CSV table of C-alpha atoms and ligand atoms in Angstrom, one decimal:
chain,number,residue,atom,x,y,z
A,1,UNK,CA,29.9,117.3,-167.7
A,2,UNK,CA,29.7,113.8,-167.5
A,3,UNK,CA,27.8,112.4,-164.4
A,4,UNK,CA,25.8,109.5,-163.0
A,5,UNK,CA,22.1,110.4,-163.4
A,6,UNK,CA,19.3,108.6,-162.1
A,7,UNK,CA,15.8,108.6,-162.8
A,8,UNK,CA,12.6,107.2,-161.0
A,9,UNK,CA,9.2,107.1,-162.8
A,10,UNK,CA,8.7,106.0,-165.6
A,11,UNK,CA,4.9,107.1,-166.0
A,12,UNK,CA,3.8,109.4,-169.3
A,13,UNK,CA,6.1,112.2,-168.2
A,14,UNK,CA,9.0,110.2,-166.6
A,15,UNK,CA,9.4,107.7,-169.7
A,16,UNK,CA,10.2,110.8,-172.2
A,17,UNK,CA,12.0,112.7,-169.7
A,18,UNK,CA,14.2,109.9,-168.5
A,19,UNK,CA,14.6,109.5,-172.5
A,20,UNK,CA,15.9,112.9,-173.0
A,21,UNK,CA,18.9,112.4,-169.9
A,22,UNK,CA,19.8,109.2,-171.6
A,23,UNK,CA,20.7,111.0,-175.1
A,24,UNK,CA,22.4,113.8,-173.1
A,25,UNK,CA,24.6,111.1,-171.5
A,26,UNK,CA,25.5,109.4,-174.4
A,27,UNK,CA,26.6,112.7,-175.4
A,28,UNK,CA,28.2,113.8,-172.6
A,29,UNK,CA,30.0,110.5,-171.4
A,30,UNK,CA,27.4,110.2,-168.2
A,31,UNK,CA,25.1,107.4,-167.3
A,32,UNK,CA,21.4,107.2,-167.1
A,33,UNK,CA,20.1,104.8,-164.9
A,34,UNK,CA,16.2,103.8,-164.5
A,35,UNK,CA,14.1,102.3,-161.2
A,36,UNK,CA,10.1,101.9,-162.4
A,37,UNK,CA,8.0,100.1,-159.8
A,38,UNK,CA,6.7,98.5,-162.7
A,39,UNK,CA,10.3,96.9,-163.6
A,40,UNK,CA,9.6,96.1,-167.4
A,41,UNK,CA,8.4,99.8,-167.8
A,42,UNK,CA,12.3,100.0,-166.9
A,43,UNK,CA,13.8,97.6,-169.1
A,44,UNK,CA,11.9,99.0,-171.9
A,45,UNK,CA,13.0,102.0,-171.3
A,46,UNK,CA,16.7,100.6,-171.6
A,47,UNK,CA,15.8,98.9,-174.6
A,48,UNK,CA,14.5,102.7,-176.5
A,49,UNK,CA,16.9,104.9,-175.0
A,50,UNK,CA,19.9,103.3,-173.8
A,51,UNK,CA,19.0,103.6,-169.8
A,52,UNK,CA,20.6,101.5,-167.5
A,53,UNK,CA,17.2,100.0,-165.6
A,54,UNK,CA,18.3,99.7,-161.8
A,55,UNK,CA,16.8,98.2,-158.6
A,56,UNK,CA,16.2,101.3,-156.2
A,57,UNK,CA,19.4,100.4,-154.0
A,58,UNK,CA,21.3,101.3,-157.5
A,59,UNK,CA,19.8,104.9,-158.0
A,60,UNK,CA,22.5,105.7,-154.6
A,61,UNK,CA,24.6,105.7,-157.1
A,62,UNK,CA,23.4,108.7,-159.0
A,63,UNK,CA,25.2,112.3,-158.9
A,64,UNK,CA,21.9,113.7,-159.7
A,65,UNK,CA,18.8,112.2,-158.8
A,66,UNK,CA,15.4,112.6,-160.8
A,67,UNK,CA,11.9,111.2,-159.5
A,68,UNK,CA,8.3,111.9,-161.4
A,69,UNK,CA,5.9,110.0,-159.0
A,70,UNK,CA,1.8,110.7,-158.8
A,71,UNK,CA,2.2,112.9,-155.9
A,72,UNK,CA,4.7,113.4,-152.7
A,73,UNK,CA,3.0,110.5,-150.7
A,74,UNK,CA,5.3,108.1,-153.1
A,75,UNK,CA,8.4,110.1,-152.9
A,76,UNK,CA,7.9,109.5,-149.4
A,77,UNK,CA,7.7,106.2,-149.9
A,78,UNK,CA,11.2,106.2,-152.4
A,79,UNK,CA,12.8,108.2,-150.1
A,80,UNK,CA,12.4,106.3,-146.7
A,81,UNK,CA,13.5,103.0,-148.7
A,82,UNK,CA,16.5,104.6,-149.4
A,83,UNK,CA,16.8,106.3,-146.4
A,84,UNK,CA,20.7,106.3,-144.9
A,85,UNK,CA,21.7,104.8,-148.6
A,86,UNK,CA,22.2,108.2,-150.7
A,87,UNK,CA,25.6,109.4,-150.8
A,88,UNK,CA,26.6,113.3,-149.4
A,89,UNK,CA,26.9,115.6,-152.3
A,90,UNK,CA,24.3,114.1,-154.5
A,91,UNK,CA,21.1,116.2,-155.6
A,92,UNK,CA,17.5,115.0,-155.1
A,93,UNK,CA,15.6,117.1,-157.7
A,94,UNK,CA,11.6,115.6,-157.6
A,95,UNK,CA,10.0,117.1,-161.0
A,96,UNK,CA,6.3,115.7,-159.3
A,97,UNK,CA,3.4,118.1,-158.8
A,98,UNK,CA,3.7,118.1,-155.0
A,99,UNK,CA,3.1,119.7,-151.6
A,100,UNK,CA,5.4,122.5,-150.9
A,101,UNK,CA,5.5,121.1,-146.9
A,102,UNK,CA,6.1,117.4,-147.9
A,103,UNK,CA,9.3,119.4,-149.3
A,104,UNK,CA,10.2,121.3,-146.7
A,105,UNK,CA,10.0,118.3,-144.8
A,106,UNK,CA,11.6,116.3,-147.5
A,107,UNK,CA,14.1,119.4,-148.0
A,108,UNK,CA,15.5,119.4,-144.0
A,109,UNK,CA,15.4,115.2,-144.0
A,110,UNK,CA,17.9,115.0,-147.0
A,111,UNK,CA,20.1,118.1,-145.6
A,112,UNK,CA,20.8,115.4,-142.7
A,113,UNK,CA,22.3,112.8,-145.1
A,114,UNK,CA,23.8,116.0,-147.4
A,115,UNK,CA,21.6,115.8,-149.9
A,116,UNK,CA,20.3,118.9,-151.8
A,117,UNK,CA,16.8,118.8,-152.5
A,118,UNK,CA,15.0,120.8,-155.3
A,119,UNK,CA,10.9,120.6,-156.4
A,120,UNK,CA,11.2,121.0,-159.8
A,121,UNK,CA,7.9,120.2,-161.3
A,122,UNK,CA,6.9,121.0,-164.8
A,123,UNK,CA,4.4,122.0,-166.7
A,124,UNK,CA,4.0,121.2,-171.3
A,125,UNK,CA,2.4,118.2,-170.4
A,126,UNK,CA,3.3,115.2,-172.5
A,127,UNK,CA,4.0,116.6,-175.8
A,128,UNK,CA,6.7,118.5,-174.3
A,129,UNK,CA,8.5,115.7,-172.5
A,130,UNK,CA,8.0,114.0,-175.9
A,131,UNK,CA,9.8,117.1,-176.9
A,132,UNK,CA,12.5,117.9,-174.3
A,133,UNK,CA,10.5,121.6,-174.1
A,134,UNK,CA,9.0,121.5,-170.9
A,135,UNK,CA,8.8,124.5,-168.5
A,136,UNK,CA,10.6,123.5,-164.8
A,137,UNK,CA,9.7,125.9,-161.7
A,138,UNK,CA,11.9,125.4,-159.3
A,139,UNK,CA,12.2,125.9,-155.6
A,140,UNK,CA,15.4,126.1,-153.4
A,141,UNK,CA,19.2,127.0,-152.7
A,142,UNK,CA,19.7,128.5,-156.3
A,143,UNK,CA,23.3,127.3,-155.9
A,144,UNK,CA,22.5,123.3,-155.6
A,145,UNK,CA,20.2,124.4,-158.6
A,146,UNK,CA,22.9,125.9,-160.8
A,147,UNK,CA,24.8,122.8,-160.0
A,148,UNK,CA,23.1,120.8,-161.5
A,149,UNK,CA,20.8,122.8,-163.9
A,150,UNK,CA,22.7,121.3,-167.4
A,151,UNK,CA,21.5,117.9,-166.5
A,152,UNK,CA,17.6,119.4,-167.4
A,153,UNK,CA,18.1,118.1,-170.7
A,154,UNK,CA,14.2,117.6,-170.6
A,155,UNK,CA,13.8,121.3,-170.4
A,156,UNK,CA,12.7,124.3,-172.6
A,157,UNK,CA,12.8,126.5,-169.5
A,158,UNK,CA,14.3,126.7,-166.4
A,159,UNK,CA,12.7,129.3,-163.7
A,160,UNK,CA,14.5,129.9,-160.2
A,161,UNK,CA,10.9,130.5,-157.9
A,162,UNK,CA,12.6,131.0,-154.9
A,163,UNK,CA,13.1,129.3,-151.6
A,164,UNK,CA,12.0,124.9,-150.7
A,165,UNK,CA,8.4,124.2,-152.1
A,166,UNK,CA,8.0,127.3,-154.0
A,167,UNK,CA,8.2,125.3,-157.1
A,168,UNK,CA,4.9,123.1,-155.6
A,169,UNK,CA,3.0,126.0,-155.2
A,170,UNK,CA,3.4,127.8,-158.3
A,171,UNK,CA,2.7,124.5,-160.2
A,172,UNK,CA,-0.4,124.2,-158.2
A,173,UNK,CA,-1.5,127.4,-159.3
A,174,UNK,CA,-1.1,126.9,-162.4
A,175,UNK,CA,-2.6,123.7,-162.7
A,176,UNK,CA,-5.6,125.1,-160.3
A,177,UNK,CA,-5.3,127.5,-163.9
A,178,UNK,CA,-5.7,125.7,-166.5
A,179,UNK,CA,-8.4,123.7,-164.0
A,180,UNK,CA,-10.6,127.4,-164.1
A,181,UNK,CA,-10.8,128.1,-167.5
A,182,UNK,CA,-11.9,124.4,-168.5
A,183,UNK,CA,-14.9,124.0,-166.2
A,184,UNK,CA,-15.6,127.9,-167.1
A,185,UNK,CA,-15.4,127.4,-170.5
A,186,UNK,CA,-17.3,124.0,-170.5
A,187,UNK,CA,-19.7,126.2,-168.0
A,188,UNK,CA,-20.4,128.4,-171.5
A,189,UNK,CA,-20.5,126.2,-173.8
A,190,UNK,CA,-22.9,124.2,-171.8
A,191,UNK,CA,-25.2,127.0,-172.2
A,192,UNK,CA,-25.1,127.3,-176.1
A,193,UNK,CA,-25.5,124.0,-176.9
A,194,UNK,CA,-28.7,124.4,-175.1
A,195,UNK,CA,-29.3,127.0,-176.4
A,196,UNK,CA,-29.1,125.6,-179.9
A,197,UNK,CA,-25.6,127.1,-180.8
A,198,UNK,CA,-23.3,125.5,-183.1
A,199,UNK,CA,-20.3,125.0,-180.8
A,200,UNK,CA,-17.6,124.1,-182.8
A,201,UNK,CA,-18.3,128.1,-184.7
A,202,UNK,CA,-18.7,129.1,-180.8
A,203,UNK,CA,-15.2,128.3,-180.5
A,204,UNK,CA,-14.3,129.3,-183.1
A,205,UNK,CA,-15.1,133.2,-182.2
A,206,UNK,CA,-13.5,132.7,-178.5
A,207,UNK,CA,-10.3,131.7,-180.2
A,208,UNK,CA,-10.6,134.6,-182.0
A,209,UNK,CA,-11.4,136.6,-178.9
A,210,UNK,CA,-10.8,138.0,-175.0
A,211,UNK,CA,-12.5,134.8,-173.8
A,212,UNK,CA,-9.3,132.5,-175.1
A,213,UNK,CA,-6.9,130.5,-172.8
A,214,UNK,CA,-5.4,127.6,-173.2
A,215,UNK,CA,-8.2,125.1,-172.6
A,216,UNK,CA,-10.5,127.1,-175.3
A,217,UNK,CA,-7.3,126.7,-178.2
A,218,UNK,CA,-5.4,123.6,-176.7
A,219,UNK,CA,-7.9,121.1,-175.1
A,220,UNK,CA,-11.9,121.7,-175.5
A,221,UNK,CA,-11.9,121.7,-179.9
A,222,UNK,CA,-9.2,118.7,-180.4
A,223,UNK,CA,-10.1,116.3,-176.7
A,224,UNK,CA,-14.3,117.3,-175.9
A,225,UNK,CA,-15.9,118.2,-178.8
A,226,UNK,CA,-14.0,115.0,-181.2
A,227,UNK,CA,-15.2,112.9,-178.0
A,228,UNK,CA,-12.2,111.2,-178.2
A,229,UNK,CA,-10.4,112.4,-174.4
A,230,UNK,CA,-7.1,110.9,-174.9
A,231,UNK,CA,-5.5,110.2,-171.9
A,232,UNK,CA,-2.3,112.1,-171.2
A,233,UNK,CA,-3.2,113.5,-167.8
A,234,UNK,CA,-5.5,111.8,-165.5
A,235,UNK,CA,-8.6,114.0,-164.1
A,236,UNK,CA,-7.2,112.9,-160.3
A,237,UNK,CA,-4.2,114.2,-160.4
A,238,UNK,CA,-5.7,117.8,-161.6
A,239,UNK,CA,-8.0,117.7,-158.3
A,240,UNK,CA,-5.1,116.6,-156.9
A,241,UNK,CA,-2.9,120.0,-158.2
A,242,UNK,CA,-6.0,121.8,-157.1
A,243,UNK,CA,-6.3,121.0,-153.2
A,244,UNK,CA,-2.8,121.5,-153.4
A,245,UNK,CA,-3.0,125.3,-154.8
A,246,UNK,CA,-6.2,125.7,-152.2
A,247,UNK,CA,-4.0,124.2,-149.3
A,248,UNK,CA,-1.6,127.1,-150.7
A,249,UNK,CA,-4.2,129.6,-149.8
A,250,UNK,CA,-5.0,128.9,-147.2
A,251,UNK,CA,-1.3,128.2,-145.9
A,252,UNK,CA,-1.3,132.3,-147.2
A,253,UNK,CA,-4.0,133.4,-145.6
A,254,UNK,CA,-5.3,134.5,-149.3
A,255,UNK,CA,-8.8,135.1,-149.5
A,256,UNK,CA,-9.2,133.6,-153.4
A,257,UNK,CA,-13.2,131.8,-154.1
A,258,UNK,CA,-12.6,130.9,-157.1
A,259,UNK,CA,-9.2,128.6,-156.6
A,260,UNK,CA,-11.3,127.1,-153.6
A,261,UNK,CA,-14.0,126.4,-155.7
A,262,UNK,CA,-12.1,125.0,-158.8
A,263,UNK,CA,-11.0,122.3,-155.7
A,264,UNK,CA,-14.1,120.9,-155.1
A,265,UNK,CA,-15.2,121.2,-158.7
A,266,UNK,CA,-12.4,118.9,-159.9
A,267,UNK,CA,-12.8,116.4,-156.8
A,268,UNK,CA,-16.5,116.2,-157.9
A,269,UNK,CA,-15.3,115.5,-161.8
A,270,UNK,CA,-13.1,113.0,-160.8
A,271,UNK,CA,-15.6,111.1,-158.4
A,272,UNK,CA,-18.4,110.6,-161.1
A,273,UNK,CA,-16.4,110.6,-164.7
A,274,UNK,CA,-13.3,108.5,-162.9
A,275,UNK,CA,-9.8,109.8,-161.9
A,276,UNK,CA,-7.9,107.9,-164.4
A,277,UNK,CA,-10.0,109.4,-167.4
A,278,UNK,CA,-8.5,112.6,-168.6
A,279,UNK,CA,-8.6,116.0,-167.2
A,280,UNK,CA,-10.6,117.2,-170.0
A,281,UNK,CA,-13.3,114.5,-169.4
A,282,UNK,CA,-14.3,116.8,-166.4
A,283,UNK,CA,-16.9,118.3,-168.9
A,284,UNK,CA,-19.0,114.9,-168.7
A,285,UNK,CA,-19.7,116.6,-165.4
A,286,UNK,CA,-21.2,119.5,-167.0
A,287,UNK,CA,-22.7,117.7,-169.6
A,288,UNK,CA,-24.6,115.7,-167.1
A,289,UNK,CA,-25.8,118.9,-165.1
A,290,UNK,CA,-27.0,120.3,-168.3
A,291,UNK,CA,-28.2,117.5,-169.9
A,292,UNK,CA,-26.4,118.4,-173.3
A,293,UNK,CA,-23.3,116.7,-174.7
A,294,UNK,CA,-20.5,119.4,-175.9
A,295,UNK,CA,-20.1,118.5,-179.6
B,301,NDP,P1,1.6,108.3,-164.8
B,301,NDP,O1,0.2,107.6,-163.4
B,301,NDP,O2,1.9,108.2,-166.0
B,301,NDP,O3,2.6,107.6,-164.4
B,301,NDP,C1,2.9,107.4,-162.4
B,301,NDP,C2,4.9,106.8,-162.6
B,301,NDP,O4,4.7,107.1,-160.8
B,301,NDP,C3,4.9,105.5,-163.0
B,301,NDP,O5,5.8,105.3,-163.2
B,301,NDP,C4,4.0,104.6,-161.6
B,301,NDP,O6,4.6,103.5,-161.6
B,301,NDP,C5,5.1,105.5,-160.8
B,301,NDP,N1,4.2,105.4,-159.2
B,301,NDP,C6,3.1,104.9,-158.9
B,301,NDP,N2,2.8,104.8,-157.7
B,301,NDP,C7,3.9,104.8,-156.8
B,301,NDP,C8,4.6,104.2,-155.8
B,301,NDP,N3,3.1,103.9,-154.6
B,301,NDP,N4,5.6,103.9,-155.6
B,301,NDP,C9,6.4,104.1,-156.5
B,301,NDP,N5,6.4,104.3,-158.0
B,301,NDP,C10,4.8,104.7,-157.9
B,301,NDP,O7,1.8,109.8,-164.2
B,301,NDP,P2,2.2,111.3,-165.2
B,301,NDP,O8,3.6,110.6,-165.5
B,301,NDP,O9,0.9,111.6,-165.8
B,301,NDP,O10,2.3,111.9,-163.7
B,301,NDP,C11,3.5,112.0,-162.9
B,301,NDP,C12,3.4,113.4,-161.6
B,301,NDP,O11,4.0,114.6,-163.2
B,301,NDP,C13,2.7,113.5,-161.7
B,301,NDP,O12,3.2,114.2,-160.1
B,301,NDP,C14,1.4,114.6,-162.3
B,301,NDP,O13,0.3,115.7,-162.0
B,301,NDP,C15,2.8,115.9,-163.0
B,301,NDP,N6,2.3,115.7,-164.4
B,301,NDP,C16,1.8,116.0,-165.2
B,301,NDP,C17,1.8,115.6,-166.4
B,301,NDP,C18,1.1,115.4,-167.7
B,301,NDP,O14,0.2,116.0,-168.6
B,301,NDP,N7,0.2,114.1,-167.2
B,301,NDP,C19,2.3,117.2,-166.6
B,301,NDP,C20,3.1,118.1,-166.2
B,301,NDP,C21,2.8,117.3,-164.4
B,301,NDP,P3,3.7,101.3,-162.5
B,301,NDP,O15,4.6,101.9,-163.7
B,301,NDP,O16,4.5,100.6,-161.9
B,301,NDP,O17,2.4,102.2,-162.2
């Protein structure tokens, strides 16, 4: 279907995601408009992918507006700047790992302008974004999703998980689980390192055994033991997600002591190691706590 799409936020995730939108609209006869706070990134995107760099007001021409910003606070900022300029019938798809309470507030604010809001965070990392194979977990009206689903050109899987805010809740819990397995595996390896065990051999065993996880199989060997820590997903963003998961636990009146602890651990790691470091660098705090290096 020929549509005008817009993408706001051309960061590590947004740049390749918007690239897939531009390829999709080139094939279907539509347009992809891109906006970024630092405009040079949008101009580079236009040259690289054939999208069209626009000023913020220009995105109001789109039928579907995608956002992928650090937190719901930055989404609030662009929403406020576009207040009164959006056309009824537009859909706003927020791919930020945002906060469920913000989603409910933003959804009702946009409904007043005739705009449908979907919280649609993604998983799969920068590799999934480059490959166009992201998993999208969507909260909001199922009919609104059905109307725009064919525009999700960056997705390998799209799952409707419930009403407004449910997508952000699922994303937060997923990332809290990432934080738990990353941290716990780091603790185990630090204990083994102090005991003189070879960590490459230990990881080889864990990855063929019941203690394995995405962190053990795809992160720790490649990023920590190599000492490379390539920055693809910021530690500050993971700490933010763990904080949202803790809010989800509190709002639900649930009992989840491990998830509550991992928020504190990620915040401590982000403070000590730095929020811009890759999330796997959280294990540098475990190294400091144990006086050993994971290598
Ligand atoms: P980046 O830090 O790479 O990019 C952030 C983007 O947001 C940039 O385009 C930046 O613009 C823009 N931005 C920052 N502050 C503002 C502001 N105040 N107003 C407008 N725009 C702003 O982040 P990621 O792409 O890594 O993450 C984006 C979202 O996706 C986050 O919610 C994250 O948790 C989530 N996510 C990230 C994954 C990853 O592997 N990186 C995986 C899955 C989800 P500028 O260029 O001007 O700095």
